[in-house]
C-alpha cells in the first residue's frame, strides 16, 4: 500500500491533556475524525444493509461492467459467509477481454512449491479445498452498447460457510483506510509497537477490541511494507523541513526590510538550524495597544509535515471579532518552548503573539518602535486550552496575568471523554455539566460538582479529576471577576474557527502559510463594519446616549441589560448601597454598592469586571439615581466606535436615519388625514401612492446608503402597509 501525500500540512492536535498515551481527543464537529470513525463503526452494518438488496445471481443477469458484477457477487458472498476472487479471463483481438471468471476463495487446490533451502521451512496450510462455487461473465454488444451477462453460476460449496462476525475477518474484507494508514505510520514512527497502535486506533474511534476492519497482522504487514519508503520519505522530509524553515526565516527578514514595524524572532539548535520562530505585524502591534487587555493563545493545530506546533495570539475587537496579534511555530510543547515564547529578559519585552502564547521578541533596532506601540504592558488575561506546560509557564513568566481555560476547549472534549463510559446518559450529563459551568457561587459549584460525580459514578474517572484540578481556571464561579471582554462567547469561537480555515486551508509549505497569515493580519483586507441603524427598545435616555457612543456589538449587549433592568426592584440600605431583586424571582438578590463622591458603582454579579459592560443591576440603580447618561468611566474605550481599527461605513447614516423616519411618518400622517374628506381624494391618494411606490422601487440605490437604512426600511414598509391597507378598506366602504 502506498501513501498519498496530504494536501494540507496542518492537523488538529489529538493527544489528550490527561497525559495518557492511549487517550486521544475527537473534537465535536471535526469532519475528518468523525467521518473516519463513522466508516469504521458502520462498515459491517452498511455492507449488510447494502447487501440486503442483493439477491442470488442467476444466469442471464445483465450488468453494465464487469466491475459492477464483481461488486454484486462480492456483496452476495459476504452476506452468505464466504468471499470471492478473480480467476481466469479470456481475451480476443476484436472484443478484448470478453470473459471473466469469479470463484469462491476456496476454489481449486494449492500447488506444491519448491521448498526453500532453509533449516526449518514454514509449512503453511492452504484454505483451498476445490470448492466449485463460481460465477462466469460473458461480454456482448447490443445495439452498439457493451454489456456483461452471467453465462454460468453455481452456489454449491463443499465447506462450511462463516457467520457474520467471522466473515468480516476474511482477507478480502480487511482493509486499512487511507486516514488510518497515516495514523499507523505516525504512531510507528513515534516508536509505538503494533499492539499499542491497534489499541490506540480502537480507543480513538470508540470501537470495541477486535472490531476494526483489519487485524494486528495487517498492521504489521503494512508497517513492514512501508518501512523502506518511510525511511526514504523521512530523509526527504527532513531536507524539506530545513529548507522551508530557512525560506520562512528569509521571508521574515525581507518583510522586516520592507516594513520597519514588522517584528520577528527565532532560536536555533546546536546545529544552527532554526528551531522556533515567531513574528507579528505593524497592524497587530497597533491592535494590541487597544485590544491587548485580553488575548487568546490557540495551540489547536500542529504540522505533521514539519513537526511544528502552531500557536496564534488573538485579541477581540470592539465589534466582537478576532484580531490577529501574532504567531509562533514551536518544535515541541515543552516548558522551555513555551517559556521562550513568553519570556522577558534584558532588552526583550513582552509581546503577545498567538492564542495561549505570548511571544518574546529581540528588539535591537526596533526597540523604540516596539516601545511606542506596546508600552511594555502585559495582558490582563490569557485564555488557553488545558495544558500543564502552558499553565506553569504563564504562572512563572506572567505572574500578574490571569490564566483562563477556554470553555469551548472544555466542552469540545466532553463527548470524547465521557460518551464511552456514560453511553445513553451522556446527554443528561452534558446538560447538568453546562448548568454547573454557569453557577455563580464557588460553594454551590463544588457542592453540585460532588453531586454530579456521585450521580454518574465518575469518582475514579481521570478526566473528571483533571477538570477538577483546573477548576480555578474555567467555571464562571471562579473566573467571574476576571476580565474576558466577551471572548468566551460561541460567536467569537466560531469567528476563530473561520479565521483558521482561511489561513490553514490548501497549504503545502511554510512560505504559503506565511503569505496567508500576512494577508489575514493586514487590516486593509478586513471588511469594513457597516454602522447599522440601532433601534432603541426603551425610552430611557441612558440607552439613547449609549447608542451614539458604542459599536453595534457592544450596544446590543448593553441594550439587553437595559431592557432587563426594568424588571428589577431596588431596596436602599442604610449605607447607601442597594439590594436589587427581580420582581418575580424571590431568590438571587444582588448587592450594588454606590459611592456618590466619585460616581463609583459595583455589583456583586461582577458583570462589568467580567465583560466591560454594565449589568442590569447597576443600570437599575443608575436609573433610580436619575442618571440620564452612563458615567464616562463605565463606557470602556475598547467598546467605543472611536476605537475601531478599520474605518466604519458611512458614520452619518445613523444620524440621518432618525431624521428620515420622522419626516416620513409626519408626511404619511398628514396625507392620511387629508385623504379622508372625500371619495375623490381617497381615489387620488391611492392612485398616486401606487404610482409613487412603483417609481421609488425602480430608482437606483447606493449600497452604503442601503446598508445603513436597512433597519429603517422595516419601519417604513410597515407604515406603508398600514396606510395602503387603510386606504383599501376605506375605498371598499365608499
XYZ file of C-alpha atoms in Angstrom:
734
model
C 0.000 0.000 0.000
C 1.305 3.449 -0.877
C 0.836 6.651 0.992
C -0.976 9.534 -0.610
C 0.538 12.902 0.362
C -1.739 15.177 2.282
C -2.851 18.396 0.601
C -2.822 20.240 3.924
C 0.136 20.367 6.302
C -1.942 21.207 9.411
C -3.977 18.843 11.598
C -5.724 19.176 14.946
C -3.788 18.015 17.987
C -5.454 14.849 19.276
C -3.309 13.921 22.265
C -5.410 14.207 25.405
C -4.171 16.673 28.090
C -4.576 13.924 30.716
C -1.165 12.621 29.575
C -2.262 9.026 28.905
C -0.737 7.856 25.600
C -3.806 5.681 24.986
C -6.182 8.629 25.271
C -6.962 10.716 22.197
C -9.444 13.533 21.779
C -12.020 13.519 18.995
C -13.323 17.065 18.568
C -17.056 17.544 18.106
C -17.628 18.736 14.545
C -14.231 17.522 13.340
C -15.223 16.172 9.939
C -12.157 14.101 9.265
C -12.245 12.295 12.584
C -15.983 11.800 12.697
C -16.220 10.560 9.137
C -13.369 8.128 9.626
C -14.858 6.810 12.837
C -18.268 6.504 11.273
C -16.830 4.495 8.413
C -15.186 2.114 10.867
C -18.177 1.729 13.151
C -20.694 1.291 10.388
C -18.685 -0.702 7.888
C -20.284 -4.007 8.807
C -23.781 -2.604 9.115
C -23.528 -0.550 5.931
C -22.279 -3.551 3.999
C -25.018 -5.756 5.320
C -27.663 -3.111 4.669
C -26.458 -2.610 1.125
C -26.358 -6.375 0.579
C -29.927 -6.808 1.790
C -30.982 -5.744 -1.691
C -28.594 -8.300 -3.290
C -30.399 -11.469 -4.357
C -28.788 -14.664 -5.564
C -27.246 -14.126 -9.021
C -28.835 -16.006 -11.925
C -27.848 -16.985 -15.444
C -28.742 -14.218 -17.881
C -28.466 -11.403 -15.319
C -27.040 -8.299 -17.025
C -24.505 -5.733 -15.735
C -23.114 -2.602 -17.340
C -19.497 -3.503 -16.479
C -17.586 -6.493 -15.158
C -16.656 -4.469 -12.038
C -20.352 -3.961 -11.261
C -20.834 -7.708 -11.488
C -17.848 -8.403 -9.228
C -19.127 -5.939 -6.591
C -22.595 -7.503 -6.733
C -21.205 -11.017 -6.326
C -18.850 -9.869 -3.547
C -21.776 -8.370 -1.560
C -23.737 -11.587 -2.051
C -20.736 -13.625 -0.895
C -20.195 -11.544 2.253
C -23.842 -11.837 3.193
C -23.672 -15.610 2.777
C -20.428 -16.273 4.655
C -17.652 -16.512 2.055
C -15.512 -14.323 -0.176
C -14.593 -14.446 -3.848
C -11.569 -13.815 -6.016
C -10.932 -13.168 -9.686
C -9.774 -16.249 -11.592
C -9.298 -16.640 -15.341
C -10.073 -14.053 -18.019
C -10.295 -14.682 -21.766
C -9.319 -12.172 -24.429
C -9.841 -11.851 -28.194
C -8.443 -9.483 -30.784
C -11.825 -7.977 -31.657
C -13.575 -7.802 -28.276
C -10.614 -7.564 -25.958
C -11.428 -9.276 -22.660
C -14.783 -10.955 -23.252
C -14.956 -13.441 -20.373
C -14.380 -13.121 -16.629
C -14.393 -15.970 -14.094
C -15.111 -15.211 -10.424
C -14.764 -18.101 -7.974
C -15.065 -18.864 -4.268
C -11.946 -18.037 -2.241
C -11.601 -21.806 -1.504
C -11.807 -22.818 -5.158
C -9.069 -25.040 -6.620
C -6.135 -26.610 -4.802
C -2.828 -25.247 -3.625
C 0.010 -26.159 -5.990
C 3.085 -27.625 -4.277
C 6.017 -25.259 -4.267
C 9.728 -25.835 -4.196
C 10.873 -25.968 -0.614
C 13.221 -23.178 0.308
C 16.736 -24.175 1.269
C 16.306 -23.330 4.928
C 16.697 -25.361 8.070
C 13.110 -25.015 9.289
C 10.793 -24.152 6.363
C 7.306 -22.975 7.255
C 4.589 -25.464 6.396
C 1.627 -23.217 5.588
C -1.746 -24.890 5.275
C -3.919 -23.843 2.354
C -7.593 -22.874 2.680
C -8.318 -24.098 -0.842
C -10.390 -27.243 -0.961
C -11.675 -27.459 -4.548
C -14.949 -25.563 -3.943
C -16.999 -25.369 -7.152
C -18.969 -22.163 -6.370
C -18.454 -19.770 -9.292
C -19.842 -17.027 -11.498
C -18.769 -16.693 -15.137
C -19.344 -13.481 -17.096
C -19.513 -13.025 -20.862
C -19.375 -9.726 -22.746
C -21.718 -8.883 -25.601
C -22.504 -5.796 -27.672
C -26.193 -4.993 -28.186
C -27.125 -2.056 -30.446
C -23.622 -0.696 -30.058
C -23.759 -0.850 -26.245
C -21.387 -3.137 -24.345
C -22.837 -5.206 -21.511
C -21.969 -8.283 -19.460
C -24.260 -11.192 -18.620
C -23.908 -14.217 -16.341
C -23.298 -17.289 -18.521
C -22.675 -19.800 -15.692
C -23.433 -19.721 -11.976
C -23.126 -22.235 -9.134
C -23.653 -21.658 -5.431
C -22.695 -25.144 -4.266
C -19.936 -25.109 -1.638
C -18.071 -28.115 -0.210
C -17.124 -26.316 3.019
C -18.857 -24.588 5.913
C -19.949 -21.005 5.433
C -18.942 -18.431 8.056
C -21.056 -16.416 10.466
C -21.251 -12.608 10.215
C -18.663 -11.983 12.964
C -16.220 -14.346 11.218
C -16.685 -13.439 7.573
C -15.501 -9.865 8.163
C -12.062 -11.261 9.076
C -11.505 -12.836 5.670
C -8.617 -11.143 3.807
C -10.939 -9.872 1.055
C -12.894 -7.779 3.553
C -10.000 -6.493 5.670
C -8.703 -3.105 4.601
C -6.824 -0.163 6.116
C -8.325 3.186 5.165
C -6.033 5.979 3.989
C -6.647 8.040 7.147
C -5.713 5.006 9.256
C -2.579 4.442 7.178
C -1.380 7.941 8.064
C -2.152 7.400 11.755
C -0.399 3.992 11.799
C 2.763 5.374 10.189
C 2.778 8.367 12.555
C 2.475 6.134 15.641
C 5.015 3.661 14.277
C 7.472 6.486 13.696
C 6.938 7.602 17.299
C 8.053 4.140 18.467
C 4.657 2.582 19.231
C 4.605 -1.227 18.893
C 1.940 -2.759 16.651
C -0.269 -3.982 19.505
C -0.367 -0.475 21.004
C -1.097 1.079 17.615
C -4.155 -1.156 17.291
C -5.239 -0.258 20.836
C -4.862 3.475 20.113
C -6.988 3.188 16.960
C -9.703 1.286 18.844
C -9.794 3.913 21.596
C -9.616 6.806 19.164
C -12.523 5.510 17.100
C -14.549 4.340 20.101
C -14.939 0.735 18.922
C -14.737 -2.470 20.927
C -11.495 -4.525 20.840
C -11.307 -6.614 17.686
C -13.929 -4.564 15.829
C -11.607 -2.655 13.492
C -11.916 -3.625 9.808
C -8.371 -5.028 9.969
C -6.342 -7.112 12.383
C -2.958 -6.767 14.048
C -1.349 -8.887 11.323
C -2.487 -6.404 8.658
C -0.962 -3.502 10.595
C 2.320 -5.375 10.992
C 2.461 -6.199 7.278
C 1.618 -2.618 6.341
C 4.335 -1.169 8.586
C 6.880 -3.659 7.243
C 5.940 -2.873 3.638
C 6.130 0.862 4.191
C 9.241 0.853 6.356
C 11.669 1.330 3.499
C 9.605 4.013 1.811
C 9.065 5.733 5.177
C 12.805 5.910 5.770
C 13.316 7.395 2.328
C 10.448 9.833 2.877
C 11.870 10.845 6.277
C 15.157 11.820 4.683
C 13.346 13.886 2.067
C 11.041 15.341 4.705
C 13.956 16.386 6.922
C 15.558 18.152 3.996
C 12.255 19.816 3.066
C 11.696 20.897 6.672
C 15.106 22.545 6.915
C 14.815 24.266 3.527
C 11.276 25.534 4.138
C 12.141 26.812 7.611
C 15.106 28.735 6.191
C 12.830 30.168 3.477
C 10.395 31.276 6.194
C 13.218 32.989 8.066
C 14.362 34.742 4.879
C 10.770 35.865 4.253
C 10.691 37.396 7.755
C 13.972 39.207 7.113
C 12.702 40.519 3.784
C 9.468 41.690 5.401
C 11.420 43.499 8.135
C 13.413 45.337 5.471
C 10.217 46.481 3.745
C 8.340 47.324 6.948
C 10.279 48.698 9.917
C 7.348 47.890 12.244
C 7.372 44.181 11.375
C 8.964 42.213 14.228
C 10.215 38.633 14.397
C 12.461 36.403 16.462
C 13.854 32.868 16.251
C 16.062 30.365 18.045
C 18.483 27.756 16.685
C 19.595 24.343 17.925
C 23.125 23.017 18.414
C 23.488 22.549 14.638
C 22.494 26.184 13.973
C 19.214 25.059 12.428
C 16.081 27.121 13.032
C 14.169 25.671 15.978
C 11.433 28.127 16.992
C 10.273 31.184 15.069
C 7.682 33.883 15.750
C 6.550 37.088 14.088
C 3.994 39.885 14.130
C 2.947 42.851 12.013
C 2.584 46.593 12.499
C -1.221 46.342 12.411
C -1.068 43.667 15.116
C 1.104 45.844 17.350
C -1.320 48.739 16.854
C -4.279 46.493 17.625
C -2.618 45.314 20.831
C -2.453 48.865 22.190
C -6.274 48.931 22.164
C -7.314 45.292 22.474
C -4.348 43.754 24.290
C -6.193 43.516 27.604
C -7.462 40.008 26.800
C -5.562 37.653 24.493
C -6.359 34.130 23.409
C -3.492 31.773 22.660
C -4.601 28.916 20.424
C -2.428 25.826 20.082
C -5.053 23.597 18.485
C -3.088 22.866 15.308
C 0.248 21.257 14.572
C 2.064 20.271 11.391
C 2.896 16.606 10.921
C 4.933 17.557 7.853
C 7.276 19.875 9.731
C 6.848 18.576 13.275
C 5.893 22.079 14.456
C 3.261 23.279 16.913
C 1.346 26.348 15.764
C 0.496 28.965 18.373
C -1.587 32.002 17.418
C -2.394 35.055 19.562
C -5.756 36.742 19.129
C -7.467 39.710 20.692
C -11.147 40.588 20.485
C -12.009 43.952 18.930
C -14.893 46.330 19.650
C -17.099 44.511 17.111
C -16.626 41.127 18.812
C -14.344 39.864 16.021
C -10.935 38.222 16.486
C -7.945 40.412 15.698
C -4.648 38.716 14.865
C -1.798 39.664 17.193
C 0.936 37.293 16.089
C 2.011 33.687 15.865
C 4.836 31.280 16.644
C 5.994 27.899 15.353
C 7.499 25.694 18.072
C 9.435 22.439 17.767
C 7.717 20.883 20.790
C 5.265 21.530 23.599
C 7.830 21.536 26.381
C 8.076 24.040 29.204
C 11.201 25.536 27.624
C 9.468 26.168 24.291
C 6.541 27.932 25.926
C 8.905 29.857 28.191
C 10.801 31.098 25.129
C 7.536 32.341 23.704
C 6.581 34.096 26.932
C 9.882 35.233 28.397
C 11.001 38.787 29.080
C 14.622 39.427 29.952
C 17.271 42.076 29.304
C 16.302 44.143 26.257
C 13.426 41.830 25.378
C 9.887 42.986 26.065
C 6.680 41.072 26.375
C 4.631 40.911 23.250
C 1.515 38.771 22.840
C 1.515 36.837 19.618
C -0.720 33.725 19.395
C -3.600 32.239 21.372
C -2.040 30.936 24.603
C 1.395 32.035 23.559
C 2.917 35.451 24.188
C 5.937 35.851 22.024
C 9.263 37.055 23.268
C 10.940 39.404 20.799
C 14.511 40.551 20.367
C 14.115 44.265 19.725
C 17.609 45.546 18.736
C 16.970 48.358 16.228
C 13.190 48.004 16.663
C 13.312 48.907 20.372
C 11.894 52.435 20.093
C 9.190 51.359 17.637
C 8.175 48.442 19.849
C 8.016 50.571 22.998
C 5.986 53.221 21.190
C 3.360 50.646 20.238
C 3.491 48.114 23.088
C 4.356 50.317 26.070
C 5.790 47.202 27.686
C 2.497 46.143 29.234
C 1.176 42.621 29.853
C -2.378 41.456 29.114
C -4.836 41.268 31.973
C -5.997 37.788 30.956
C -4.694 34.970 28.760
C -7.073 32.262 27.510
C -5.680 28.852 26.527
C -6.509 25.175 26.149
C -5.947 22.718 29.001
C -2.172 22.304 29.092
C 0.012 21.859 32.155
C 3.108 23.295 30.416
C 1.214 26.448 29.455
C -0.271 26.811 32.920
C 3.116 26.557 34.619
C 4.800 28.869 32.088
C 2.167 31.588 32.395
C 2.272 31.418 36.179
C 6.060 31.781 36.144
C 6.560 34.329 33.362
C 3.345 36.383 33.739
C 2.596 36.406 37.474
C 0.217 39.396 37.205
C -1.808 37.937 34.310
C -4.919 35.839 34.929
C -4.988 32.441 33.207
C -8.340 31.109 31.978
C -9.183 27.823 30.235
C -11.436 28.469 27.239
C -14.853 26.965 27.876
C -15.036 25.898 24.224
C -11.957 23.699 24.661
C -13.527 22.044 27.708
C -16.866 21.385 26.031
C -15.283 20.125 22.805
C -13.648 17.272 24.729
C -16.656 16.136 26.773
C -18.080 13.779 24.152
C -14.744 12.066 23.579
C -14.130 11.741 27.315
C -17.495 10.623 28.661
C -19.578 9.065 25.875
C -17.773 5.666 26.097
C -18.408 5.350 29.844
C -21.828 7.029 30.094
C -23.444 5.866 26.856
C -27.084 6.970 26.711
C -26.632 9.011 29.918
C -24.153 11.356 28.233
C -26.732 13.917 27.056
C -28.178 14.189 30.557
C -24.658 14.531 31.971
C -23.802 17.249 29.467
C -26.931 19.258 30.353
C -26.052 19.181 34.062
C -22.407 19.989 33.291
C -23.489 23.069 31.312
C -25.554 24.216 34.280
C -22.543 23.769 36.569
C -20.406 25.969 34.325
C -22.731 28.945 34.875
C -23.195 28.724 38.650
C -22.071 31.935 40.350
C -21.076 30.722 43.811
C -17.940 28.669 44.470
C -19.511 26.712 47.338
C -22.557 25.939 45.239
C -20.345 24.817 42.343
C -18.336 22.405 44.476
C -21.487 21.007 46.098
C -23.177 20.427 42.735
C -19.929 19.026 41.305
C -19.763 16.359 44.012
C -23.409 15.546 43.372
C -22.758 15.210 39.610
C -19.748 12.937 40.132
C -21.649 10.699 42.552
C -24.782 10.518 40.416
C -22.967 9.346 37.275
C -20.382 7.205 39.085
C -17.361 9.194 37.897
C -15.394 9.351 41.163
C -12.480 7.375 39.699
C -12.603 8.930 36.207
C -9.257 10.536 35.266
C -10.874 13.248 33.126
C -13.193 14.344 35.921
C -10.141 14.567 38.171
C -8.306 16.590 35.500
C -11.166 19.101 35.162
C -11.452 19.476 38.932
C -7.716 20.129 39.234
C -8.158 23.041 36.780
C -11.372 24.290 38.402
C -9.913 27.700 39.307
C -9.488 28.447 35.581
C -12.724 27.537 33.771
C -16.067 27.624 35.726
C -17.790 31.008 35.947
C -17.892 30.818 39.741
C -14.076 31.029 39.862
C -13.374 33.410 36.965
C -16.336 35.803 37.258
C -14.031 38.612 38.428
C -11.533 38.076 35.562
C -11.811 40.471 32.642
C -12.610 38.471 29.471
C -14.208 41.112 27.215
C -16.876 38.647 25.997
C -14.204 36.403 24.439
C -15.888 33.230 25.747
C -18.974 33.551 23.559
C -19.890 30.977 20.906
C -19.863 33.682 18.218
C -16.233 34.566 18.986
C -15.069 30.949 18.757
C -16.944 30.488 15.519
C -15.078 33.521 14.152
C -11.782 31.997 15.338
C -12.599 28.776 13.524
C -13.335 30.693 10.325
C -10.029 32.564 10.676
C -8.101 29.285 10.941
C -9.868 27.899 7.903
C -8.693 30.928 5.918
C -5.039 30.676 6.901
C -4.621 26.884 7.074
C -6.541 25.542 4.096
C -4.850 24.295 0.942
C -1.230 24.789 2.019
C 1.766 22.695 1.092
C 4.661 24.756 2.528
C 5.506 27.323 5.210
C 6.016 30.066 2.626
C 2.357 29.923 1.588
C 1.345 29.818 5.244
C 3.372 32.983 5.931
C 1.725 34.768 2.993
C -1.804 33.785 4.057
C -1.172 34.879 7.650
C 0.174 38.208 6.385
C -2.912 38.742 4.250
C -5.251 37.921 7.150
C -3.343 40.171 9.561
C -3.432 43.181 7.219
C -6.264 45.412 8.427
C -6.695 46.773 4.913
C -8.055 43.372 3.905
C -10.707 43.307 6.626
C -14.221 44.093 5.547
C -15.480 47.394 6.879
C -18.082 47.188 9.600
C -21.316 48.743 8.393
C -22.700 51.104 11.001
C -26.196 49.668 11.153
C -29.133 51.601 12.476
C -29.733 50.557 16.071
C -33.284 50.752 17.366
C -33.952 51.763 20.921
C -36.210 49.444 22.910
C -36.919 51.660 25.901
C -37.483 55.344 26.429
C -34.555 55.610 28.829
C -32.074 58.415 27.998
C -29.245 56.085 29.084
C -29.999 53.841 26.114
C -30.130 56.738 23.658
C -26.810 58.082 24.934
C -25.071 54.686 24.729
C -26.270 54.170 21.159
C -24.279 57.163 19.974
C -21.052 56.001 21.657
C -20.816 52.203 21.435
C -20.352 49.897 18.457
C -23.451 47.913 17.447
C -21.916 44.792 19.008
C -21.311 46.440 22.387
C -24.583 48.388 22.264
C -26.608 45.212 21.683
C -25.016 43.652 24.772
C -25.698 46.764 26.873
C -29.203 47.189 25.459
C -30.052 43.644 26.548
C -29.085 44.583 30.102
C -31.020 47.879 29.921
C -34.213 46.108 28.846
C -33.889 43.531 31.634
C -33.115 46.226 34.219
C -36.733 47.392 34.039
C -37.776 44.068 35.638
C -35.803 44.675 38.830
C -36.812 46.361 42.079
C -34.371 48.188 44.346
C -34.183 48.493 48.113
C -31.876 51.183 49.523
C -29.791 50.194 52.532
C -28.606 52.399 55.343
C -25.090 52.783 53.960
C -26.343 53.999 50.582
C -25.978 50.621 48.865
C -28.870 48.828 47.178
C -30.332 45.341 47.120
C -31.564 44.588 43.604
C -34.010 41.763 43.043
C -36.141 40.526 40.143
C -39.803 41.411 40.613
C -40.872 37.750 40.274
C -37.883 35.741 41.490
C -37.540 35.906 45.258
C -34.077 34.318 45.208
C -30.887 35.680 43.728
C -30.677 39.219 45.030
C -27.589 41.299 44.224
C -25.787 43.935 46.248
C -24.967 47.132 44.352
C -22.542 49.476 46.102
C -22.922 53.126 45.142
C -20.255 55.711 46.046
C -21.647 59.090 45.060
C -18.473 61.127 45.667
C -16.674 59.816 42.579
C -19.612 58.059 40.877
C -18.412 54.533 41.582
C -20.805 51.626 41.236
C -20.045 47.946 41.888
C -22.303 44.901 41.695
C -21.851 41.531 43.354
C -22.532 39.806 39.995
C -19.171 41.160 38.669
C -20.505 41.521 35.122
C -18.670 44.791 34.435
C -15.409 43.343 35.739
C -16.019 40.278 33.550
C -17.126 41.793 30.212
C -16.685 45.562 30.454
C -20.463 46.041 30.032
C -22.551 47.358 32.936
C -25.001 44.830 34.353
C -28.776 45.222 34.646
C -28.490 45.696 38.425
C -26.140 48.692 38.176
C -28.223 50.168 35.356
C -31.320 49.893 37.514
C -29.628 51.791 40.348
C -28.396 54.493 37.928
C -31.966 54.915 36.702
C -33.215 55.247 40.275
C -30.496 57.838 40.843
C -31.881 59.824 37.874
C -28.838 59.318 35.682
C -29.516 60.105 32.032
C -26.065 59.063 30.883
C -23.748 56.266 31.936
C -20.727 57.656 33.798
C -17.772 58.022 31.446
C -15.577 55.520 33.302
C -18.112 52.729 32.694
C -18.056 53.032 28.920
C -14.718 51.435 28.153
C -12.694 52.809 25.271
C -12.315 49.278 23.835
C -16.093 49.144 23.146
C -16.448 52.625 21.636
C -16.919 53.467 17.987
C -13.779 55.589 18.024
C -11.586 52.598 18.907
C -12.358 50.790 15.620
C -9.247 49.611 13.762
C -10.967 49.900 10.368
C -12.920 52.958 9.223
C -16.655 52.484 9.564
C -19.034 52.714 6.633
C -20.998 55.984 6.447
C -20.857 57.301 10.017
C -23.601 59.837 9.176
C -26.052 57.138 8.212
C -27.310 56.578 11.734
C -27.925 60.256 12.437
C -29.788 60.706 9.162
C -31.851 57.584 9.750
C -33.834 59.127 12.586
C -34.499 62.268 10.562
C -35.704 60.267 7.532
C -38.069 58.219 9.683
C -39.543 61.280 11.392
C -40.089 63.116 8.091
C -41.761 60.086 6.542
C -44.132 59.497 9.450
C -45.093 63.188 9.570
C -45.932 63.311 5.845
C -47.780 59.976 5.978
C -49.945 61.115 8.900
C -50.851 64.387 7.165
C -51.614 62.605 3.892
C -53.883 60.121 5.641
C -55.828 62.867 7.403
C -56.350 64.972 4.246
C -57.428 61.990 2.144
C -60.345 61.059 4.424
C -62.562 64.049 3.491
C -63.955 62.839 0.143
C -64.026 59.771 -2.061
C -62.282 61.678 -4.855
C -59.365 62.485 -2.537
C -59.183 58.850 -1.484
C -59.070 57.579 -5.068
C -56.436 60.141 -5.991
C -54.227 59.267 -2.966
C -54.488 55.548 -3.679
C -53.636 56.016 -7.353
C -50.706 58.356 -6.722
C -49.324 56.300 -3.833
C -49.225 53.187 -6.007
C -47.529 55.088 -8.824
C -45.029 56.713 -6.429
C -44.182 53.399 -4.802
C -43.506 51.780 -8.164
C -41.311 54.716 -9.209
C -39.281 54.608 -5.969
C -38.703 50.869 -6.299
C -37.180 51.387 -9.738
C -34.744 54.091 -8.572
C -31.044 53.058 -8.133
C -29.878 52.682 -4.531
C -26.377 53.228 -3.118
C -25.070 50.132 -1.359
C -23.727 52.179 1.544
C -26.995 54.029 1.993
C -28.983 50.789 1.715
C -26.957 49.043 4.428
C -27.363 51.954 6.831
C -31.073 52.298 6.163
C -31.918 48.583 6.210
C -33.355 48.708 9.701
C -35.422 51.811 8.953
C -36.849 50.205 5.816
C -38.639 47.737 8.050
C -40.411 50.584 9.834
C -41.144 52.381 6.560
C -42.597 49.254 4.963
C -44.799 48.661 7.978
C -46.043 52.246 7.706
C -46.770 51.865 4.000
C -48.657 48.635 4.593
C -50.768 50.280 7.291
C -51.624 53.278 5.090
C -52.279 51.169 1.996
C -54.420 48.746 3.977
C -56.422 51.570 5.494
C -56.890 53.198 2.097
C -58.087 49.895 0.614
C -60.624 49.444 3.426
C -61.957 52.966 3.007
C -62.270 52.578 -0.764
C -64.390 49.481 -0.267
C -66.566 51.439 2.160
C -67.006 54.236 -0.386
